[in-house]
């Protein structure tokens, strides 16, 4: 691309400086001969448009258009496709990079690792013997993990749903019937029930006398709902991650 | 339909009785005749002469007749390869000239401008007729002797009375074959050429279009201007000119063309007498072959805020002269048309770009052009505008191009075809344009393409063809842009390149 200030005559005001200088020289010197070639030089000439030489851009040309005696039409499709492909893929990569950067910055405002760590609890199940209920602190609340015996499992599964205040079958409350995992907060007014107590072989809340069974369901007493079952999963036989 | 009495009056008063324009205008003519007949009768009784001659609906020659009635262009070739072509019409004058297939495209960097210089030297005297004798001979015939040089053609022609044909051919033969090229004249003409170069700087249209060629065909001979650089004007020697003549003025590349009251056989005899001496052999058998010229999408900006108006040209690579695509491209250019601020049509002009130019005051003038050379061409739009309207004008000009490639309609094409046919016929209004037409056609196509053939080719253009051909040359191509004047507002090249396609689909 070429730009050219065409009117070099625009520089002539700066060349008027030739004039005043004359007076500074001693009179004896012939000023005519001195001034003209020294300062005014080429600036009086004006370019004709045919004197403008388009520079040789061969260093920047693609190989297909280096030859001045070959029509550029044949390669024009290929060149254009190449340019568009490069532009297109750069755009795709750029959009992906932008999306990644933005999500990284935005998600930095979400919960940090230490907070997230508190939200899950990993429990080693082999520590809990059969028939025993263990309590853990999880998200500020007590978490009951109960290792049920075969008898308890069978009993709970055979309970008639019409007897229950909050009907839920046992299989809907557990993933693996051997393990019952519930939040140990009484649904009546929030006390912590006592394990292996009460008339139904489950839990008993001492505050107002709510009886829960081995599946955590309310059987007797003022509590309206069954004990809450949190989200948990078994990554392997021996561990459960709650939360 | 015309009643018998009206037909009689028609035939009695019309100047050419052979013509009765019956098919399309008869009803209108009939009603006009009834009115004019009545009025004339009324005036006749009152003693007034036949003032009101409402015969404007009647053409003297119908379009169909003008196509078929044109005399055939006869073509003969001499033994040395010189071609002689003539169109004989019953006229008292004629134009006779030599069209030579050489121009600035055949020049190199070192001798660029030789053809132009030679054109200056042509009328400075020959071996037989020194300058004053040559001038006297021409003036005494009352003839006009001129020449022009372009990128691919050079022409020397004379407009004279038909009866002076022998003398004219003799003088032309001398000018071309035995120009004296004296050293003194060469030195004198140097200054003339330099003055002409200086003067051409004032014609910004020429500057802009020359720069367009320079950038579009950069690095190739088509980029050379016909005038040549000033350095060459100062240093070209007699040797250079003689070498130019001996390498390019060869008989197979020359056409002796004539139009007017000239008999072809007489012309051939004269040619044999005067032009048999032109050689057809090249030194060392080095026949100059035209190699293709690469087109480069590029731009050149010559900014000068002191100039009042900006002159801008944008062009894409077009079709060569012999390419059948030139007909749809000519129709396409006709759709865009041309405009000047002095046009009175305003918002009722037929070209959409012209309507916009008039309503939004976009420019002082614009024209769509297609310069075609042997194997390539430049298809573009040139416009002159105020410095605050450049961006808008460029946007609408490229928009017009996009419309050509996508949405051109049946009515656009019909109108353009008519305008194009009219202009083709209208341009051949004299022996000189006809002679020029003959010369250029023989050089480009090897034969004269008659108007009837142009008409048939134009008639075969449909909107689909216009869209396809324009898409082939314009859509998503890199343009060449040249701009002179206060061009700060001219958009960046990438933006102009982006305007060469639309986000469709």
XYZ file of C-alpha atoms in Angstrom:
748
model
C 0.000 0.000 0.000
C 1.383 3.355 -0.883
C 0.786 6.812 0.453
C 2.523 9.831 -0.911
C 2.397 13.511 -0.019
C 2.022 14.804 -3.522
C 2.545 18.455 -3.161
C 6.147 18.937 -2.202
C 5.435 22.548 -2.912
C 3.878 22.585 0.552
C 7.389 22.620 1.931
C 8.255 25.875 0.175
C 7.385 28.166 3.140
C 10.170 26.476 5.084
C 12.577 27.229 2.313
C 11.935 30.945 2.438
C 14.573 30.860 5.109
C 17.033 31.204 2.243
C 16.139 34.890 2.060
C 17.010 36.394 5.492
C 20.319 34.528 5.600
C 21.499 36.555 2.683
C 21.780 39.698 4.785
C 24.137 38.063 7.273
C 26.897 37.475 4.771
C 29.453 40.172 4.014
C 28.551 42.192 0.977
C 31.556 41.166 -1.008
C 30.400 37.547 -1.321
C 28.329 36.625 -4.332
C 25.259 35.195 -2.591
C 23.414 34.119 -5.721
C 25.757 31.281 -6.442
C 25.945 30.088 -2.825
C 22.288 29.867 -1.851
C 20.521 27.970 -4.599
C 22.255 24.591 -4.745
C 23.134 24.432 -1.031
C 19.734 24.712 0.577
C 16.966 24.734 -1.994
C 18.177 21.568 -3.741
C 15.466 19.294 -5.164
C 12.439 20.761 -3.466
C 11.473 22.961 -6.386
C 10.771 19.924 -8.580
C 7.324 18.350 -8.661
C 6.716 14.708 -9.335
C 4.757 13.547 -12.303
C 2.411 10.690 -11.515
C 4.280 8.514 -13.994
C 7.434 8.948 -11.924
C 5.822 7.199 -8.989
C 7.267 3.737 -8.848
C 5.176 1.087 -7.147
C 7.608 -0.750 -4.821
C 8.339 -4.381 -5.357
C 6.368 -6.324 -2.772
C 7.795 -9.721 -3.734
C 9.042 -10.285 -0.191
C 5.449 -10.289 1.005
C 3.782 -12.139 -1.827
C 2.561 -15.694 -1.689
C 4.403 -18.140 -3.910
C 1.563 -18.479 -6.402
C 1.613 -14.767 -7.216
C 5.355 -14.169 -7.379
C 5.475 -14.592 -11.136
C 4.381 -11.350 -12.808
C 3.702 -13.184 -16.044
C 1.152 -15.569 -14.650
C -2.472 -14.655 -14.159
C -3.446 -14.455 -10.520
C -6.989 -15.652 -11.196
C -6.143 -19.343 -11.164
C -4.751 -19.321 -7.669
C -7.239 -16.817 -6.297
C -9.691 -19.426 -5.019
C -7.001 -21.410 -3.279
C -5.473 -18.329 -1.675
C -8.800 -17.064 -0.500
C -9.798 -20.433 0.942
C -6.516 -20.664 2.801
C -6.932 -17.190 4.281
C -10.504 -17.868 5.355
C -9.577 -21.230 6.866
C -6.778 -19.713 8.908
C -9.009 -16.848 9.989
C -11.862 -19.213 10.789
C -9.833 -21.608 12.873
C -8.117 -18.763 14.694
C -11.542 -17.374 15.462
C -12.754 -20.715 16.809
C -9.627 -21.172 18.907
C -9.871 -17.590 20.072
C -13.494 -17.937 21.091
C -12.674 -21.100 22.987
C -9.752 -19.421 24.728
C -11.889 -16.435 25.617
C -14.592 -18.666 26.983
C -12.037 -20.546 29.080
C -10.527 -17.375 30.505
C -13.923 -15.901 31.289
C -15.185 -19.059 33.003
C -11.990 -19.248 34.989
C -12.400 -15.711 36.243
C -16.093 -16.072 36.921
C -15.781 -19.412 38.663
C -13.042 -18.005 40.876
C -15.860 -16.244 42.666
C -17.571 -19.517 43.548
C -16.887 -21.537 46.737
C -13.198 -22.102 47.438
C -11.556 -25.460 47.944
C -11.599 -25.388 51.692
C -15.288 -24.598 51.723
C -15.947 -27.348 49.191
C -13.910 -29.744 51.265
C -16.181 -29.179 54.200
C -19.238 -29.921 52.128
C -18.366 -33.558 51.609
C -17.450 -36.241 54.048
C -15.751 -39.489 53.271
C -16.503 -42.324 55.639
C -14.658 -45.627 55.935
C -17.403 -48.210 56.321
C -15.244 -51.007 57.692
C -14.922 -48.999 60.930
C -18.637 -49.452 61.623
C -19.581 -52.904 63.011
C -22.908 -54.475 62.296
C -25.822 -53.173 64.292
C -23.886 -50.058 65.279
C -24.742 -46.451 64.437
C -21.956 -43.881 64.135
C -22.421 -40.133 64.252
C -20.312 -37.670 62.247
C -20.343 -33.923 62.055
C -21.252 -32.914 58.527
C -22.125 -29.416 57.322
C -22.701 -28.458 60.907
C -25.232 -31.215 61.524
C -24.978 -34.742 62.945
C -24.868 -37.478 60.329
C -26.006 -40.994 61.317
C -24.395 -43.940 59.514
C -25.966 -47.212 60.592
C -24.732 -50.684 59.664
C -27.980 -52.719 59.652
C -28.308 -56.436 60.371
C -30.187 -58.788 58.042
C -33.069 -58.982 60.481
C -33.425 -55.202 60.601
C -33.331 -54.925 56.826
C -36.018 -57.573 56.360
C -38.190 -56.010 59.050
C -38.015 -52.550 57.567
C -38.725 -53.737 54.078
C -41.840 -55.536 55.186
C -43.410 -52.564 56.895
C -46.851 -51.690 55.551
C -46.830 -48.174 54.142
C -50.366 -47.397 55.341
C -49.084 -47.430 58.927
C -46.622 -44.652 58.280
C -47.203 -40.992 58.862
C -44.767 -40.180 56.073
C -45.055 -43.215 53.747
C -41.799 -44.160 52.145
C -40.621 -47.661 51.372
C -37.236 -48.630 52.689
C -35.793 -49.093 49.214
C -36.614 -45.461 48.456
C -34.515 -44.313 51.381
C -31.378 -46.412 50.889
C -29.136 -47.269 47.942
C -27.534 -50.215 49.682
C -29.910 -51.728 52.266
C -27.006 -52.613 54.575
C -26.300 -48.975 55.227
C -28.731 -46.320 56.348
C -27.408 -42.798 56.156
C -29.633 -40.062 57.544
C -29.230 -36.644 59.039
C -29.644 -36.901 62.778
C -31.958 -33.957 63.253
C -35.464 -34.654 64.534
C -38.028 -33.348 62.116
C -40.210 -32.108 64.976
C -38.213 -29.342 66.549
C -34.578 -30.200 65.733
C -33.181 -32.216 68.625
C -30.694 -35.024 68.024
C -32.334 -38.477 68.397
C -30.585 -41.190 70.349
C -29.500 -44.242 68.379
C -30.610 -47.770 69.183
C -33.407 -46.467 71.343
C -37.166 -46.299 71.115
C -39.842 -48.879 70.486
C -39.106 -49.502 66.814
C -35.467 -50.543 66.938
C -34.230 -47.291 65.480
C -33.939 -43.873 67.064
C -35.694 -42.049 69.902
C -35.834 -38.338 70.320
C -35.798 -37.493 74.023
C -37.134 -33.935 73.654
C -40.722 -34.744 72.817
C -40.717 -38.540 72.415
C -40.548 -39.169 68.665
C -39.792 -42.780 67.760
C -37.997 -43.557 64.466
C -37.392 -47.019 63.005
C -34.222 -48.597 61.620
C -34.870 -46.839 58.346
C -35.219 -43.439 59.978
C -38.980 -43.220 59.429
C -41.238 -41.611 62.020
C -43.482 -44.121 63.786
C -44.685 -42.537 66.921
C -44.546 -39.149 68.406
C -44.997 -35.560 67.327
C -42.469 -35.468 64.421
C -44.227 -35.093 61.045
C -41.569 -36.358 58.611
C -38.959 -39.070 58.264
C -35.325 -38.276 58.952
C -33.755 -36.549 55.952
C -31.676 -38.713 53.617
C -28.758 -36.753 52.130
C -27.068 -37.432 48.758
C -24.367 -40.045 49.062
C -22.512 -42.457 46.845
C -20.329 -45.495 47.273
C -17.110 -45.064 45.247
C -16.112 -48.529 46.406
C -17.175 -51.253 48.845
C -15.473 -49.700 51.789
C -16.188 -45.969 51.463
C -19.138 -43.680 51.201
C -18.975 -40.011 50.267
C -21.865 -37.977 51.576
C -22.664 -34.628 49.935
C -55.372 1.117 -37.577
C -54.616 3.804 -40.155
C -57.462 4.800 -42.425
C -56.723 4.996 -46.169
C -56.831 8.828 -46.301
C -54.333 9.060 -43.453
C -51.953 6.599 -45.060
C -51.897 8.697 -48.187
C -51.061 11.837 -46.249
C -48.358 9.890 -44.392
C -46.704 8.788 -47.604
C -46.955 12.140 -49.296
C -45.351 14.147 -46.538
C -42.761 11.722 -45.175
C -39.277 12.258 -46.446
C -38.415 8.634 -46.840
C -41.306 6.911 -48.434
C -39.858 3.488 -48.009
C -40.355 3.531 -44.294
C -43.634 2.922 -42.590
C -43.217 2.189 -38.948
C -46.159 -0.081 -38.541
C -45.563 -2.577 -35.799
C -45.363 -0.835 -32.457
C -46.205 2.809 -32.964
C -49.054 2.701 -35.469
C -51.829 3.422 -32.994
C -49.971 6.355 -31.557
C -48.986 7.591 -34.979
C -52.534 7.173 -36.216
C -53.972 9.219 -33.399
C -51.276 11.841 -33.838
C -51.983 11.967 -37.533
C -55.650 12.434 -36.906
C -54.926 15.299 -34.563
C -52.241 16.835 -36.730
C -54.332 16.289 -39.843
C -57.225 18.092 -38.285
C -55.085 20.896 -37.012
C -53.255 21.232 -40.296
C -56.487 21.320 -42.200
C -57.722 24.023 -39.875
C -54.565 26.036 -40.310
C -54.507 25.375 -44.018
C -57.944 26.887 -44.367
C -56.874 29.873 -42.331
C -53.876 30.317 -44.603
C -51.145 29.149 -42.210
C -48.470 26.761 -43.518
C -48.073 23.236 -42.208
C -46.548 24.305 -38.902
C -47.328 21.447 -36.652
C -45.610 18.399 -37.968
C -46.122 15.938 -35.176
C -43.992 13.258 -36.719
C -41.790 12.620 -33.723
C -43.042 9.092 -33.191
C -41.643 8.122 -36.572
C -37.946 7.255 -36.861
C -36.157 7.825 -40.122
C -34.590 4.382 -39.961
C -35.868 1.670 -37.651
C -33.474 -0.025 -35.240
C -33.763 -3.350 -36.991
C -32.971 -1.698 -40.299
C -29.980 0.145 -38.927
C -28.571 -3.175 -37.757
C -29.019 -5.019 -41.004
C -28.574 -2.083 -43.311
C -24.975 -1.425 -42.293
C -22.679 -2.302 -45.155
C -20.392 -5.272 -44.719
C -16.845 -4.601 -43.650
C -14.590 -6.094 -46.278
C -11.283 -7.540 -45.180
C -8.265 -8.381 -47.316
C -4.800 -9.462 -46.290
C -1.681 -8.592 -48.217
C 1.128 -11.031 -48.751
C 3.211 -9.477 -46.003
C 0.391 -9.891 -43.498
C -0.967 -6.357 -43.516
C -4.756 -6.393 -43.196
C -6.970 -3.979 -45.038
C -10.537 -3.407 -43.908
C -13.110 -0.968 -45.122
C -16.747 -0.116 -44.740
C -18.136 1.664 -47.733
C -20.980 4.120 -47.278
C -22.106 6.701 -49.757
C -20.399 9.685 -48.276
C -18.170 12.415 -49.582
C -15.683 12.077 -46.761
C -13.719 9.241 -45.314
C -11.396 8.402 -42.503
C -8.394 6.271 -43.340
C -5.810 5.127 -40.865
C -3.312 2.592 -39.702
C -4.045 0.723 -36.513
C -0.975 -0.954 -35.083
C -0.967 -3.606 -32.384
C 1.635 -1.995 -30.177
C 1.514 0.257 -27.173
C 2.904 0.818 -23.716
C 2.294 -2.813 -22.873
C 5.092 -3.765 -25.234
C 7.542 -1.344 -23.636
C 10.017 -2.124 -20.909
C 10.938 0.020 -17.900
C 13.784 1.523 -19.888
C 11.860 2.582 -22.956
C 8.463 3.256 -21.380
C 7.169 6.312 -23.176
C 8.832 5.562 -26.503
C 5.507 5.027 -28.262
C 4.169 8.296 -26.922
C 7.341 10.123 -27.915
C 7.133 8.574 -31.344
C 3.589 9.824 -31.710
C 4.950 13.310 -31.116
C 7.649 12.794 -33.695
C 5.301 11.343 -36.283
C 4.217 14.595 -37.854
C 7.581 16.294 -37.792
C 8.409 15.324 -41.327
C 9.276 12.275 -43.381
C 12.118 11.546 -45.769
C 10.124 12.740 -48.745
C 8.143 15.471 -47.066
C 9.966 17.623 -44.531
C 7.719 19.096 -41.841
C 6.522 22.155 -43.719
C 5.886 20.145 -46.876
C 3.944 17.524 -44.935
C 1.859 20.175 -43.208
C 1.175 21.913 -46.497
C 0.142 18.679 -48.171
C -2.308 17.873 -45.403
C -3.677 21.388 -45.081
C -4.167 21.825 -48.766
C -6.401 18.753 -48.812
C -8.306 20.228 -45.916
C -7.617 17.039 -44.024
C -7.126 16.319 -40.330
C -4.156 14.174 -39.417
C -4.125 12.703 -35.914
C -2.747 9.893 -33.866
C -3.252 8.262 -30.517
C -1.344 5.791 -28.422
C -2.911 3.545 -25.857
C -1.694 0.585 -23.842
C -2.187 -1.927 -26.617
C -2.933 0.043 -29.765
C -1.386 2.875 -31.714
C -3.227 4.616 -34.478
C -2.362 7.162 -37.148
C -5.370 8.335 -39.098
C -6.532 11.028 -41.421
C -9.963 12.488 -41.960
C -10.302 13.673 -45.495
C -12.468 13.926 -48.575
C -13.092 10.586 -50.222
C -11.558 11.710 -53.457
C -8.244 12.471 -51.692
C -7.806 8.883 -50.583
C -4.678 8.121 -52.681
C -2.789 11.108 -51.321
C -3.914 10.291 -47.792
C -2.722 6.706 -47.994
C 0.591 7.877 -49.426
C 1.140 10.346 -46.602
C 0.170 7.832 -43.951
C 2.540 5.271 -45.435
C 5.344 7.775 -45.267
C 4.588 8.835 -41.721
C 4.665 5.248 -40.529
C 7.536 3.887 -42.582
C 9.927 6.731 -43.171
C 9.553 9.290 -40.450
C 12.692 11.400 -40.431
C 13.198 11.487 -36.634
C 15.795 14.222 -36.784
C 17.898 14.841 -33.690
C 16.924 18.490 -33.532
C 13.240 17.635 -33.559
C 13.759 14.993 -30.910
C 15.407 17.487 -28.594
C 12.658 19.997 -29.196
C 9.930 17.425 -28.586
C 11.462 16.461 -25.246
C 10.279 19.713 -23.784
C 6.893 19.311 -25.376
C 6.516 15.859 -23.851
C 7.604 17.135 -20.455
C 5.139 20.035 -20.689
C 2.418 17.575 -21.600
C 3.328 15.408 -18.614
C 3.087 18.468 -16.421
C -0.256 19.413 -17.880
C -1.701 15.962 -17.419
C -1.129 16.294 -13.665
C -4.005 18.743 -13.743
C -6.334 16.165 -15.252
C -6.952 14.193 -12.092
C -9.135 11.647 -13.862
C -6.180 10.593 -15.985
C -3.867 10.593 -12.996
C -6.254 8.482 -10.961
C -6.857 5.917 -13.699
C -3.164 5.735 -14.574
C -2.342 5.080 -10.944
C -5.071 2.448 -10.885
C -3.366 0.589 -13.700
C 0.005 1.066 -12.055
C -1.112 -0.556 -8.840
C -3.450 -3.163 -10.272
C -0.887 -4.463 -12.730
C 2.170 -3.706 -10.630
C 5.347 -5.339 -11.833
C 3.873 -6.013 -15.277
C 3.979 -4.042 -18.530
C 0.292 -3.143 -18.272
C 1.199 -1.078 -15.231
C 3.194 1.292 -17.414
C 1.543 4.567 -18.244
C 1.406 5.501 -21.906
C 3.176 8.788 -21.167
C 6.194 7.185 -19.569
C 8.228 8.610 -16.683
C 9.813 12.036 -16.999
C 13.295 10.503 -16.780
C 12.670 8.569 -19.972
C 11.338 11.654 -21.707
C 14.661 13.264 -20.936
C 16.844 10.383 -22.019
C 15.186 8.566 -24.934
C 17.451 8.680 -27.971
C 16.832 8.390 -31.674
C 18.150 4.863 -31.425
C 15.461 3.921 -28.949
C 12.770 5.218 -31.266
C 14.200 3.464 -34.291
C 14.475 0.244 -32.328
C 10.876 0.618 -31.198
C 9.714 1.024 -34.775
C 11.727 -1.892 -36.046
C 10.513 -4.249 -33.353
C 6.835 -3.339 -33.427
C 5.807 -1.777 -36.722
C 5.416 -5.073 -38.517
C 2.861 -5.801 -41.209
C 1.001 -8.660 -39.472
C 0.330 -6.305 -36.557
C -1.038 -3.533 -38.706
C -4.481 -2.833 -40.040
C -5.265 -0.261 -42.706
C -8.832 0.687 -41.930
C -11.187 2.975 -43.778
C -14.751 4.134 -43.447
C -16.718 6.423 -45.691
C -16.992 6.828 -49.430
C -14.115 4.498 -50.213
C -13.961 1.610 -52.633
C -12.310 -1.463 -51.151
C -10.526 -2.590 -54.290
C -9.116 0.846 -54.880
C -7.881 0.859 -51.318
C -6.228 -2.550 -51.688
C -4.427 -1.382 -54.787
C -3.157 1.706 -52.986
C -2.071 -0.403 -50.038
C -0.153 -2.755 -52.286
C 1.553 0.223 -53.775
C 2.574 1.893 -50.520
C 2.625 -0.740 -47.794
C 4.212 -3.743 -49.452
C 7.540 -2.654 -48.088
C 6.624 -3.128 -44.451
C 8.540 -6.079 -43.146
C 7.037 -9.059 -41.382
C 10.219 -10.534 -40.018
C 11.714 -9.837 -36.654
C 15.367 -9.426 -35.853
C 16.761 -12.719 -34.659
C 13.243 -14.148 -35.061
C 12.421 -12.641 -31.695
C 8.668 -12.287 -32.068
C 7.376 -10.312 -29.100
C 4.763 -12.450 -27.410
C 2.391 -10.889 -24.956
C 2.688 -12.707 -21.667
C -0.204 -12.571 -19.231
C -0.194 -9.733 -16.739
C -0.756 -10.507 -13.103
C -3.474 -8.515 -11.353
C -2.756 -7.561 -7.739
C -5.473 -6.478 -5.367
C -3.881 -3.400 -3.843
C -4.311 0.313 -3.325
C -2.499 3.558 -3.934
C -3.426 6.711 -2.055
C -2.205 10.083 -3.219
C -3.455 12.367 -0.514
C -3.482 16.094 -1.087
C -5.848 18.019 1.144
C -5.395 21.176 -0.891
C -7.338 19.713 -3.836
C -11.064 20.470 -3.811
C -12.433 17.063 -4.783
C -11.371 13.466 -4.348
C -11.012 11.266 -7.406
C -11.308 7.588 -6.590
C -11.393 4.454 -8.704
C -12.030 0.914 -7.534
C -11.672 -2.005 -9.906
C -11.481 -5.777 -10.059
C -9.862 -7.865 -12.747
C -12.176 -7.961 -15.740
C -12.407 -9.944 -18.951
C -10.116 -9.778 -21.959
C -11.378 -8.285 -25.210
C -12.118 -11.603 -26.887
C -13.728 -13.177 -23.819
C -17.471 -13.792 -24.320
C -18.042 -12.523 -20.781
C -17.571 -8.933 -21.890
C -21.143 -8.713 -23.129
C -22.769 -9.492 -19.758
C -20.192 -7.236 -18.140
C -21.102 -4.401 -20.479
C -24.752 -4.935 -19.581
C -23.820 -4.935 -15.908
C -21.978 -1.647 -16.307
C -25.017 -0.268 -18.081
C -27.109 -1.150 -15.052
C -24.848 0.955 -12.859
C -24.497 3.557 -15.563
C -23.017 6.962 -15.034
C -23.984 10.156 -13.338
C -23.013 13.774 -13.212
C -24.275 16.399 -10.819
C -25.611 18.328 -13.800
C -28.053 15.527 -14.712
C -31.597 16.739 -14.360
C -33.202 13.398 -13.619
C -32.690 13.577 -9.868
C -34.477 10.837 -7.991
C -36.040 9.585 -11.222
C -32.823 8.453 -12.853
C -32.907 4.844 -13.889
C -29.688 3.674 -12.263
C -30.154 2.976 -8.569
C -26.720 4.296 -7.695
C -27.463 7.474 -9.637
C -30.728 7.944 -7.727
C -28.876 7.596 -4.453
C -26.145 9.935 -5.645
C -28.744 12.548 -6.510
C -30.823 12.181 -3.353
C -28.003 11.861 -0.849
C -25.619 14.169 -2.658
C -23.045 11.413 -2.706
C -20.791 12.568 -5.497
C -20.162 15.013 -8.283
C -19.944 12.264 -10.873
C -19.398 8.563 -11.254
C -19.089 6.140 -14.105
C -18.837 2.398 -14.356
C -16.067 1.357 -16.734
C -14.561 -1.766 -18.239
C -11.182 -1.432 -19.915
C -10.381 -4.674 -21.667
C -6.987 -5.661 -22.957
C -5.789 -8.705 -24.776
C -6.267 -11.252 -22.010
C -7.330 -9.253 -18.988
C -9.177 -6.107 -18.082
C -10.241 -3.714 -15.370
C -13.895 -3.633 -14.370
C -14.574 -0.759 -12.066
C -16.299 2.368 -10.892
C -14.677 5.794 -10.949
C -16.146 8.642 -8.955
C -15.410 12.228 -8.023
C -16.723 13.389 -4.717
C -16.470 15.820 -1.861
C -14.108 14.841 0.946
C -16.948 14.238 3.425
C -18.880 11.891 1.172
C -16.151 9.427 0.246
C -17.083 6.726 2.731
C -20.770 6.833 1.823
C -20.111 6.850 -1.898
C -17.726 3.919 -1.642
C -20.287 2.026 0.425
C -23.078 2.561 -2.108
C -20.841 1.828 -5.079
C -19.846 -1.512 -3.612
C -23.458 -2.067 -2.661
C -24.359 -1.605 -6.322
C -21.805 -4.272 -7.200
C -23.274 -6.631 -4.623
C -26.733 -6.058 -6.053
C -25.408 -6.991 -9.477
C -24.138 -10.263 -8.064
C -27.273 -11.128 -6.132
C -30.495 -9.289 -6.805
C -30.412 -7.884 -10.321
C -33.919 -7.997 -11.766
C -35.516 -8.544 -15.155
C -36.411 -4.875 -15.516
C -32.867 -3.741 -14.665
C -31.443 -5.982 -17.328
C -34.041 -5.031 -19.933
C -33.372 -1.350 -19.409
C -29.620 -1.847 -19.462
C -29.730 -3.875 -22.655
C -31.668 -1.144 -24.390
C -29.333 1.559 -23.151
C -26.310 -0.462 -24.214
C -27.675 -1.160 -27.677
C -28.545 2.491 -28.096
C -25.107 3.623 -27.065
C -23.362 1.115 -29.340
C -25.353 2.327 -32.295
C -25.109 5.962 -31.306
C -21.343 5.885 -30.941
C -20.878 5.006 -34.598
C -21.916 8.440 -35.719
C -19.360 9.367 -38.299
C -16.609 7.929 -40.413
C -13.960 8.389 -37.735
C -15.692 6.417 -34.954
C -16.536 3.714 -37.475
C -12.963 3.574 -38.741
C -11.653 3.382 -35.178
C -14.139 0.605 -34.475
C -12.928 -1.330 -37.508
C -9.264 -0.913 -36.613
C -9.663 -1.959 -33.011
C -11.913 -4.887 -33.801
C -9.542 -6.332 -36.389
C -6.675 -6.015 -33.922
C -8.648 -7.531 -31.044
C -10.831 -10.124 -32.753
C -9.388 -10.598 -36.231
C -12.675 -9.466 -37.772
C -15.188 -6.666 -37.486
C -18.034 -7.624 -35.260
C -21.161 -6.199 -36.875
C -23.845 -4.404 -34.904
C -26.288 -7.205 -35.592
C -23.990 -9.623 -33.802
C -23.562 -7.286 -30.834
C -27.327 -6.976 -30.736
C -27.821 -10.734 -30.750
C -25.250 -11.257 -28.027
C -26.744 -8.524 -25.888
C -30.204 -9.924 -26.414
C -29.039 -13.272 -25.067
C -28.125 -11.814 -21.671
C -30.520 -12.744 -18.867
C -30.526 -11.683 -15.210
C -29.172 -15.082 -14.227
C -26.251 -14.656 -16.634
C -25.538 -11.167 -15.285
C -25.573 -12.487 -11.737
C -23.336 -15.437 -12.548
C -20.813 -13.461 -14.565
C -20.671 -10.631 -12.050
C -20.221 -13.087 -9.201
C -17.383 -14.666 -11.117
C -15.516 -11.371 -11.498
C -16.639 -9.245 -8.546
C -17.878 -11.331 -5.615
C -15.327 -11.766 -2.848
C -12.407 -10.653 -5.004
C -9.589 -8.359 -3.954
C -10.070 -4.974 -5.641
C -7.475 -2.470 -6.759
C -8.146 1.032 -5.468
C -6.553 4.307 -6.457
C -7.378 7.616 -4.870
C -6.173 11.169 -5.460
C -7.047 14.286 -3.475
C -8.428 14.907 0.041
C -8.940 11.220 0.758
C -8.674 10.986 4.521
C -12.155 9.518 4.713
C -11.448 6.670 2.294
C -11.949 3.488 4.330
C -9.103 1.154 5.150
C -8.410 -1.457 2.487
C -9.610 -4.297 4.700
C -12.996 -2.675 5.052
C -13.308 -2.161 1.322
C -12.281 -5.775 0.815
C -14.952 -6.887 3.299
C -17.579 -4.999 1.334
C -16.933 -7.250 -1.653
C -19.165 -9.953 -0.188
C -22.328 -10.148 1.834
C -22.910 -12.332 4.888
C -25.516 -14.510 3.243
C -26.804 -17.946 4.086
